[in-house]
Coordinates of C-alpha atoms in Angstrom, one line a residue:
M1 CA 91.2 -101.9 -117.4
P2 CA 89.0 -101.5 -114.3
S3 CA 90.5 -101.9 -110.8
L4 CA 90.3 -105.3 -109.3
S5 CA 88.4 -103.8 -106.4
D6 CA 85.3 -103.8 -108.6
I7 CA 85.5 -107.4 -109.9
V8 CA 85.5 -110.8 -108.4
Y9 CA 87.8 -113.6 -109.7
M10 CA 85.4 -116.4 -110.7
E11 CA 85.8 -119.8 -109.1
N12 CA 86.2 -121.5 -112.5
S13 CA 89.6 -120.5 -113.8
N14 CA 88.5 -121.4 -117.3
L15 CA 86.0 -118.6 -117.3
S16 CA 87.1 -115.2 -118.6
K17 CA 84.0 -113.4 -117.4
Y18 CA 84.4 -111.1 -114.4
Q19 CA 81.3 -109.9 -112.6
T20 CA 80.4 -107.6 -109.7
F21 CA 78.7 -108.6 -106.5
Y22 CA 75.4 -106.7 -105.9
A23 CA 72.7 -106.4 -103.3
I24 CA 69.6 -105.0 -105.0
G25 CA 66.0 -104.7 -103.7
L26 CA 63.6 -102.7 -101.7
S27 CA 62.5 -102.6 -98.1
Y28 CA 60.2 -100.9 -95.6
K29 CA 62.6 -98.0 -95.4
K30 CA 61.4 -96.4 -98.7
A31 CA 58.6 -98.7 -99.9
D32 CA 55.3 -98.9 -98.0
A33 CA 53.3 -102.1 -97.6
E34 CA 51.3 -101.6 -100.8
V35 CA 54.5 -101.2 -102.9
R36 CA 56.3 -104.0 -101.1
G37 CA 53.3 -106.2 -101.9
K38 CA 53.7 -105.6 -105.6
F39 CA 57.3 -106.8 -105.5
S40 CA 56.8 -109.7 -103.1
L41 CA 57.8 -113.2 -104.3
N42 CA 56.1 -116.3 -103.1
D43 CA 57.9 -119.7 -103.2
K44 CA 56.8 -120.4 -106.8
A45 CA 58.0 -117.0 -108.0
K46 CA 61.4 -117.3 -106.1
R47 CA 62.0 -120.6 -107.9
K48 CA 61.2 -119.0 -111.2
V49 CA 63.7 -116.3 -110.4
L50 CA 66.4 -118.9 -109.8
L51 CA 65.6 -120.8 -113.0
Q52 CA 65.6 -117.6 -115.0
A53 CA 68.9 -116.6 -113.5
K54 CA 70.5 -119.8 -114.6
E55 CA 69.1 -119.3 -118.1
D56 CA 70.6 -115.8 -118.1
G57 CA 74.0 -117.1 -117.3
I58 CA 74.1 -115.7 -113.7
D59 CA 76.2 -118.2 -111.7
S60 CA 75.5 -117.3 -108.1
L61 CA 72.7 -115.5 -106.2
I62 CA 70.1 -115.9 -103.4
V63 CA 66.6 -114.4 -103.3
T64 CA 64.8 -113.3 -100.1
S65 CA 61.2 -112.0 -99.9
T66 CA 59.6 -111.2 -96.6
C67 CA 57.0 -108.8 -95.3
N68 CA 59.7 -106.2 -94.9
R69 CA 61.9 -106.6 -98.0
T70 CA 62.5 -108.3 -101.3
E71 CA 66.2 -108.5 -102.2
I72 CA 68.7 -110.4 -104.4
Y73 CA 72.3 -110.9 -103.4
G74 CA 74.4 -112.1 -106.3
Y75 CA 76.7 -111.5 -109.3
A76 CA 75.9 -109.7 -112.5
E77 CA 77.7 -107.7 -115.2
H78 CA 75.1 -104.9 -114.6
P79 CA 72.6 -104.5 -111.7
F80 CA 69.6 -104.4 -114.2
Q81 CA 70.2 -108.1 -114.8
L82 CA 69.1 -108.7 -111.2
I83 CA 66.4 -105.9 -111.1
K84 CA 64.6 -107.5 -114.1
L85 CA 64.5 -110.8 -112.3
I86 CA 62.4 -109.3 -109.6
C87 CA 60.2 -107.2 -111.9
Q88 CA 59.5 -109.9 -114.4
N89 CA 58.4 -112.3 -111.6
S90 CA 56.3 -109.9 -109.5
D91 CA 53.7 -107.2 -110.1
G92 CA 56.3 -104.5 -109.7
T93 CA 57.7 -102.4 -112.5
V94 CA 61.1 -101.1 -113.2
E95 CA 59.9 -97.5 -112.9
E96 CA 58.5 -98.2 -109.4
F97 CA 61.8 -99.9 -108.5
Q98 CA 63.8 -96.9 -109.6
K99 CA 61.8 -94.8 -107.1
V100 CA 62.1 -97.0 -104.0
G101 CA 64.8 -99.6 -104.7
F102 CA 68.5 -99.7 -103.9
V103 CA 71.6 -101.0 -105.5
Y104 CA 74.7 -101.7 -103.5
K105 CA 77.9 -103.3 -104.9
N106 CA 80.9 -105.1 -103.6
H107 CA 81.9 -103.8 -100.1
E108 CA 78.6 -101.9 -99.7
A109 CA 76.6 -105.0 -100.7
I110 CA 78.6 -107.1 -98.2
N111 CA 78.0 -104.6 -95.4
H112 CA 74.3 -104.5 -96.2
I113 CA 73.8 -108.3 -96.0
F114 CA 75.7 -108.4 -92.7
H115 CA 73.4 -105.8 -91.2
V116 CA 70.2 -107.5 -92.6
G117 CA 71.3 -110.9 -91.2
A118 CA 72.1 -109.3 -87.8
G119 CA 68.6 -107.8 -87.4
L120 CA 70.0 -104.3 -87.5
D121 CA 68.1 -103.5 -90.7
S122 CA 64.8 -104.9 -89.5
Q123 CA 61.6 -102.9 -88.9
I124 CA 61.9 -104.0 -85.3
L125 CA 65.5 -103.8 -84.1
G126 CA 66.9 -107.2 -83.2
D127 CA 64.3 -109.2 -85.1
F128 CA 66.2 -112.4 -86.0
E129 CA 63.6 -114.1 -88.0
I130 CA 65.3 -112.8 -91.2
I131 CA 68.4 -114.9 -90.7
S132 CA 66.3 -118.1 -90.9
Q133 CA 64.8 -116.8 -94.2
I134 CA 68.3 -116.1 -95.5
K135 CA 69.4 -119.6 -94.5
N136 CA 66.4 -121.1 -96.4
S137 CA 67.1 -118.9 -99.5
F138 CA 70.7 -120.0 -99.4
S139 CA 69.8 -123.7 -99.2
E140 CA 67.4 -123.3 -102.2
S141 CA 70.1 -121.6 -104.3
R142 CA 72.7 -124.1 -103.4
A143 CA 70.4 -127.0 -104.3
M144 CA 70.1 -125.5 -107.8
G145 CA 73.9 -125.0 -108.1
L146 CA 73.7 -121.2 -107.8
V147 CA 76.2 -120.7 -105.0
N148 CA 79.9 -120.2 -105.7
A149 CA 82.7 -120.2 -103.2
F150 CA 82.4 -116.5 -102.6
L151 CA 78.7 -116.5 -101.8
D152 CA 79.0 -119.7 -99.7
R153 CA 81.7 -118.1 -97.6
L154 CA 79.8 -114.8 -97.3
I155 CA 76.5 -116.3 -96.2
N156 CA 78.2 -118.6 -93.6
A157 CA 80.0 -115.5 -92.2
V158 CA 76.7 -113.6 -92.0
I159 CA 75.1 -116.6 -90.2
Q160 CA 78.0 -116.8 -87.8
A161 CA 77.8 -113.0 -87.1
S162 CA 74.1 -113.2 -86.4
K163 CA 74.6 -116.1 -84.0
R164 CA 77.4 -114.2 -82.2
I165 CA 75.3 -111.1 -81.9
K166 CA 72.4 -113.0 -80.5
N167 CA 74.6 -114.8 -78.0
E168 CA 77.0 -112.0 -77.0
T169 CA 74.7 -109.0 -76.9
E170 CA 71.2 -108.2 -75.6
I171 CA 70.0 -106.7 -78.8
S172 CA 67.4 -109.5 -79.1
S173 CA 66.4 -109.4 -75.4
G174 CA 62.8 -110.5 -75.1
A175 CA 60.8 -111.5 -78.1
T176 CA 61.6 -109.3 -81.1
S177 CA 59.4 -109.7 -84.2
V178 CA 56.3 -108.4 -85.9
S179 CA 54.4 -111.3 -84.3
F180 CA 55.4 -110.3 -80.8
A181 CA 54.6 -106.6 -81.5
S182 CA 51.2 -107.7 -82.7
V183 CA 50.5 -109.5 -79.5
Q184 CA 51.7 -106.6 -77.4
Y185 CA 49.4 -104.3 -79.3
I186 CA 46.4 -106.6 -78.7
I187 CA 47.2 -106.8 -75.0
K188 CA 47.4 -103.0 -74.7
N189 CA 44.4 -102.2 -76.7
V190 CA 41.8 -104.9 -75.9
E191 CA 40.4 -105.1 -72.4
D192 CA 40.0 -108.5 -70.8
I193 CA 41.9 -110.2 -73.6
G194 CA 41.8 -113.5 -71.9
N195 CA 38.1 -113.8 -72.4
K196 CA 37.9 -112.5 -76.0
N197 CA 37.3 -114.5 -79.1
I198 CA 40.5 -114.5 -81.2
L199 CA 40.5 -115.7 -84.8
L200 CA 43.8 -116.4 -86.6
F201 CA 43.4 -116.6 -90.4
G202 CA 46.6 -118.0 -92.0
T203 CA 49.2 -120.3 -90.4
G204 CA 52.3 -119.4 -92.3
K205 CA 55.5 -118.5 -90.4
I206 CA 54.2 -115.2 -89.1
G207 CA 50.8 -116.7 -88.3
R208 CA 52.4 -119.6 -86.3
N209 CA 54.7 -117.2 -84.4
T210 CA 51.8 -114.9 -83.6
C211 CA 49.7 -117.8 -82.5
E212 CA 52.4 -119.1 -80.1
N213 CA 52.9 -115.6 -78.7
L214 CA 49.1 -115.2 -78.2
V215 CA 48.9 -118.5 -76.2
K216 CA 52.0 -117.6 -74.2
H217 CA 51.1 -114.0 -73.3
T218 CA 47.3 -113.7 -73.2
Q219 CA 46.4 -117.0 -71.4
N220 CA 43.5 -117.1 -73.9
E221 CA 41.8 -120.4 -74.5
Q222 CA 39.4 -119.1 -77.1
I223 CA 41.7 -118.9 -80.1
T224 CA 40.4 -120.4 -83.4
L225 CA 42.6 -121.2 -86.4
I226 CA 41.5 -121.2 -90.0
N227 CA 43.8 -122.0 -93.0
R228 CA 43.0 -122.8 -96.6
T229 CA 45.0 -126.0 -96.1
K230 CA 43.3 -127.4 -93.0
N231 CA 46.0 -130.0 -92.0
K232 CA 48.6 -127.2 -91.6
A233 CA 46.3 -125.5 -89.1
E234 CA 45.6 -128.8 -87.4
K235 CA 49.3 -129.4 -86.8
L236 CA 49.7 -126.1 -85.1
A237 CA 46.5 -126.5 -83.1
G238 CA 47.6 -129.9 -81.9
K239 CA 50.7 -128.5 -80.4
L240 CA 48.9 -125.6 -78.7
N241 CA 45.5 -127.3 -77.9
L242 CA 43.5 -124.9 -80.0
V243 CA 40.3 -125.1 -82.1
V244 CA 40.5 -125.5 -85.9
K245 CA 37.6 -124.6 -88.3
D246 CA 37.2 -125.3 -92.0
Y247 CA 37.9 -122.5 -94.5
S248 CA 34.2 -122.6 -95.4
D249 CA 33.4 -121.5 -91.8
L250 CA 35.4 -118.2 -92.1
H251 CA 32.3 -116.0 -92.6
H252 CA 30.6 -117.5 -89.5
E253 CA 33.7 -117.2 -87.3
L254 CA 34.3 -113.6 -88.4
Q255 CA 30.9 -112.7 -86.8
K256 CA 32.0 -114.2 -83.5
A257 CA 35.5 -112.7 -83.3
D258 CA 36.6 -109.8 -81.2
V259 CA 40.1 -109.9 -82.6
L260 CA 41.1 -111.0 -86.1
V261 CA 44.7 -111.7 -87.1
V262 CA 45.2 -112.1 -90.8
A263 CA 48.5 -113.7 -91.9
T264 CA 47.9 -115.5 -95.2
G265 CA 50.1 -115.8 -98.2
A266 CA 47.4 -114.8 -100.7
Q267 CA 48.3 -112.3 -103.4
N268 CA 44.9 -110.5 -103.2
P269 CA 42.8 -109.3 -100.2
T270 CA 40.8 -112.1 -98.6
I271 CA 39.0 -109.9 -96.1
D272 CA 36.8 -107.0 -97.2
Q273 CA 33.8 -105.0 -96.2
A274 CA 31.4 -107.4 -98.0
I275 CA 32.4 -110.4 -95.9
L276 CA 32.0 -108.6 -92.6
N277 CA 28.5 -108.2 -91.2
L278 CA 29.2 -106.9 -87.7
K279 CA 27.2 -105.5 -84.9
K280 CA 30.1 -105.3 -82.4
P281 CA 33.7 -104.0 -82.3
L282 CA 36.4 -106.0 -84.2
L283 CA 40.1 -105.3 -84.1
I284 CA 41.8 -106.5 -87.3
L285 CA 45.6 -107.0 -87.5
D286 CA 46.8 -107.5 -91.1
L287 CA 50.3 -109.1 -90.9
S288 CA 50.4 -110.0 -94.6
I289 CA 52.5 -108.8 -97.6
P290 CA 50.7 -108.1 -99.9
K291 CA 48.0 -106.7 -97.8
N292 CA 45.2 -109.3 -97.3
V293 CA 42.6 -106.9 -95.7
N294 CA 40.9 -104.5 -98.0
S295 CA 41.1 -100.9 -96.7
D296 CA 37.3 -100.6 -97.3
V297 CA 36.7 -102.4 -94.0
Q298 CA 37.6 -99.1 -92.3
Q299 CA 34.2 -97.8 -93.5
I300 CA 32.5 -100.0 -91.0
P301 CA 32.2 -98.0 -87.7
W302 CA 32.9 -101.1 -85.6
V303 CA 36.2 -102.0 -87.2
T304 CA 39.7 -101.0 -86.3
L305 CA 42.4 -102.0 -88.9
V306 CA 46.1 -102.1 -88.0
H307 CA 48.8 -103.1 -90.5
L308 CA 52.2 -104.5 -89.7
D309 CA 53.9 -101.2 -90.8
H310 CA 52.1 -99.4 -87.9
L311 CA 53.1 -102.2 -85.5
S312 CA 56.7 -101.9 -86.4
Q313 CA 56.7 -98.2 -85.6
M314 CA 55.7 -98.9 -82.0
T315 CA 58.5 -98.4 -79.5
D316 CA 58.7 -99.4 -75.9
D317 CA 61.3 -99.6 -73.1
T318 CA 62.5 -103.0 -74.4
L319 CA 63.2 -101.6 -77.8
E320 CA 64.9 -98.5 -76.4
R321 CA 67.2 -100.7 -74.3
R322 CA 68.1 -102.7 -77.4
K323 CA 69.5 -99.6 -79.1
Q324 CA 72.2 -99.5 -76.4
H325 CA 73.6 -102.8 -77.8
I326 CA 74.0 -101.6 -81.4
P327 CA 77.7 -100.6 -81.0
A328 CA 78.5 -104.1 -79.6
A329 CA 76.6 -105.7 -82.6
E330 CA 78.5 -103.4 -85.0
A331 CA 81.8 -104.5 -83.5
I332 CA 81.0 -108.1 -84.1
I333 CA 80.0 -107.4 -87.7
E334 CA 83.3 -105.5 -88.3
D335 CA 85.2 -108.5 -86.8
M336 CA 83.5 -111.0 -89.1
K337 CA 83.9 -108.7 -92.1
L338 CA 87.6 -108.4 -91.4
E339 CA 87.9 -112.2 -91.3
F340 CA 85.9 -112.5 -94.5
N341 CA 87.8 -109.7 -96.3
T342 CA 91.1 -111.4 -95.4
W343 CA 89.9 -114.5 -97.1
M344 CA 88.5 -112.5 -100.0
N345 CA 91.7 -110.5 -100.5
G346 CA 93.6 -113.8 -100.7
R347 CA 91.4 -114.9 -103.6
K348 CA 91.6 -111.4 -105.1
F349 CA 95.4 -111.2 -105.3
A350 CA 96.0 -114.9 -106.2
P351 CA 95.5 -114.3 -110.0
T352 CA 97.9 -111.3 -109.8
L353 CA 100.6 -113.4 -108.1
H354 CA 100.1 -116.2 -110.6
A355 CA 100.4 -113.6 -113.4
L356 CA 103.5 -112.1 -111.8
K357 CA 105.2 -115.4 -111.5
A358 CA 104.4 -116.2 -115.1
K359 CA 105.8 -112.8 -116.2
L360 CA 109.0 -113.4 -114.2
N361 CA 109.4 -116.8 -115.7
E362 CA 109.0 -115.3 -119.1
I363 CA 111.7 -112.7 -118.4
A364 CA 114.0 -115.4 -117.1
S365 CA 113.5 -117.7 -120.1
A366 CA 114.2 -114.8 -122.5
E367 CA 117.4 -114.0 -120.6
L368 CA 118.5 -117.6 -120.5
V369 CA 118.2 -117.8 -124.3
Q370 CA 120.4 -114.7 -124.6
Q371 CA 123.0 -116.0 -122.2
R372 CA 123.1 -119.4 -123.9
K373 CA 124.1 -117.6 -127.1
K374 CA 126.8 -115.5 -125.4
I375 CA 128.4 -117.9 -123.0
S376 CA 130.1 -121.1 -124.1
N377 CA 129.7 -124.1 -121.9
F378 CA 126.6 -122.4 -120.4
D379 CA 125.2 -124.5 -117.6
E380 CA 121.5 -124.1 -118.5
E381 CA 120.3 -126.6 -115.8
Q382 CA 122.0 -124.7 -113.0
A383 CA 120.9 -121.3 -114.3
E384 CA 117.3 -122.5 -114.5
L385 CA 117.4 -123.8 -110.9
I386 CA 118.8 -120.5 -109.6
S387 CA 116.2 -118.5 -111.7
K388 CA 113.3 -120.5 -110.2
K389 CA 114.6 -119.9 -106.7
I390 CA 115.0 -116.2 -107.2
I391 CA 111.5 -116.0 -108.8
Q392 CA 109.9 -117.9 -105.9
K393 CA 111.6 -115.6 -103.4
I394 CA 110.4 -112.5 -105.2
T395 CA 106.9 -113.9 -105.5
N396 CA 106.9 -114.7 -101.8
H397 CA 107.9 -111.2 -100.9
F398 CA 105.0 -109.8 -102.9
A399 CA 102.6 -112.3 -101.3
S400 CA 103.7 -111.3 -97.8
H401 CA 103.2 -107.7 -98.6
L402 CA 99.7 -108.3 -100.0
K403 CA 98.8 -110.4 -96.9
D404 CA 99.8 -107.7 -94.5
E405 CA 96.8 -106.1 -92.8
N406 CA 98.2 -102.6 -93.3
T407 CA 98.5 -103.1 -97.1
S408 CA 96.0 -101.5 -99.4
V409 CA 95.5 -104.6 -101.5
D410 CA 93.8 -102.9 -104.5
E411 CA 96.4 -100.2 -104.8
S412 CA 99.2 -102.8 -104.5
I413 CA 97.7 -105.0 -107.1
E414 CA 97.2 -102.1 -109.5
F415 CA 100.9 -101.1 -108.9
I416 CA 102.2 -104.6 -109.5
E417 CA 100.1 -105.0 -112.7
K418 CA 101.3 -101.6 -114.0
V419 CA 105.0 -102.2 -113.2
F420 CA 105.1 -105.7 -114.7
Q421 CA 102.6 -104.9 -117.4
I422 CA 100.3 -107.8 -116.4
G423 CA 96.5 -107.8 -116.2
F424 CA 93.4 -109.6 -117.3
S425 CA 91.2 -109.1 -120.3
I426 CA 87.8 -108.2 -118.8
P427 CA 85.0 -108.0 -121.3
Q428 CA 82.4 -105.5 -120.0
K429 CA 79.0 -104.5 -121.4
T430 CA 78.5 -100.8 -121.4
T431 CA 75.3 -99.2 -120.1
S432 CA 74.2 -98.5 -123.7
V433 CA 74.6 -102.2 -124.6
I434 CA 72.5 -103.2 -121.6
E435 CA 69.9 -100.6 -122.5
E436 CA 69.7 -101.9 -126.0
K437 CA 69.5 -105.6 -124.9
Y438 CA 66.8 -105.1 -122.4
K439 CA 65.0 -102.2 -124.1
I440 CA 65.2 -99.9 -121.1
N441 CA 66.4 -96.4 -120.3
L442 CA 68.9 -96.6 -117.3
S443 CA 69.7 -92.9 -117.2

């Protein structure tokens, strides 16, 4: 029987299936923008992942897909069950995933999601936009009944840790995001930016944040917005007093622009060499995943193309100062993980304590039967009362031991189960069975 450190006791006690908690996915650390684009999941694809997970019998998971990463946090009997959810709902393949993806389980998976939520795993250190995306993904999964008690507690602990780090450290001092880095790049590389024509194409979250940063830091009043859905652009423009043009005006506005920021959610390039007919310099910032600007625009002498991966590699004094606050952020994470693990350990050893108590009751009942045969006028009621009190005291002693912070819970559980010959029947699919079911080589 596997150690209980590698399984999670399911919320529904009627279920006999034990599963492992995984974090699987890929990020900017090993996958470039082109590969991340293949594995990106839009809102429709994420919903399909959740629906397919329910059909596959996966009871709890959340899905995140941003410009920096596509990840799933959830339960499975084998990580390929989660990997295939991404691959079957994106343009990425399993072979590509095996080259750039990661698989963490149990404690490593928990540690990973804490670091992601804290902005310590972001392309730009201290970027806290990811926590709002985790919150949204959490809400979507919960609305579909795909959040059990473990994941609910974990995500709330991650949110609390993120909030504490933001409030108690200076790791997020100043604006920290790709959108902010974009504006800083524009300011540093475009002379007289306040008088240049800036065109923002796409008003999703990154587009909105970039637009707000442009208005705040450039003092430019010549910013034009274009979005396929015009009313979304009009809402943003109304707040910032900017100009909105129809999507049909895109070609005309491109000829006027000095700076073009592309932040659409399109799955294929929307800007290419053919659409540009330029006689003057144009700086293009592509903040989209997948890439929305075809690399062929670089063949035009007047064009400079910068992608978000390049922006995220920029460092300045502000980012360097943030690094000094990493230890404080790590300490908060460890504090929150300890609190979460204490709760988790309680759930972990509860089944063992119940099984121990049942075993002791079984031993006591058998002994009472023997004594009833041997002793005349045997006071069975009194003997049962004493037995129950002794059993409760023994169980309480074990519970106190398991709750002690100095106790190795997994080793103690294994010892108790071995001594009292108790345990749980855990059906497990071997790798070969998984390979056969999904027709894939996992070696």
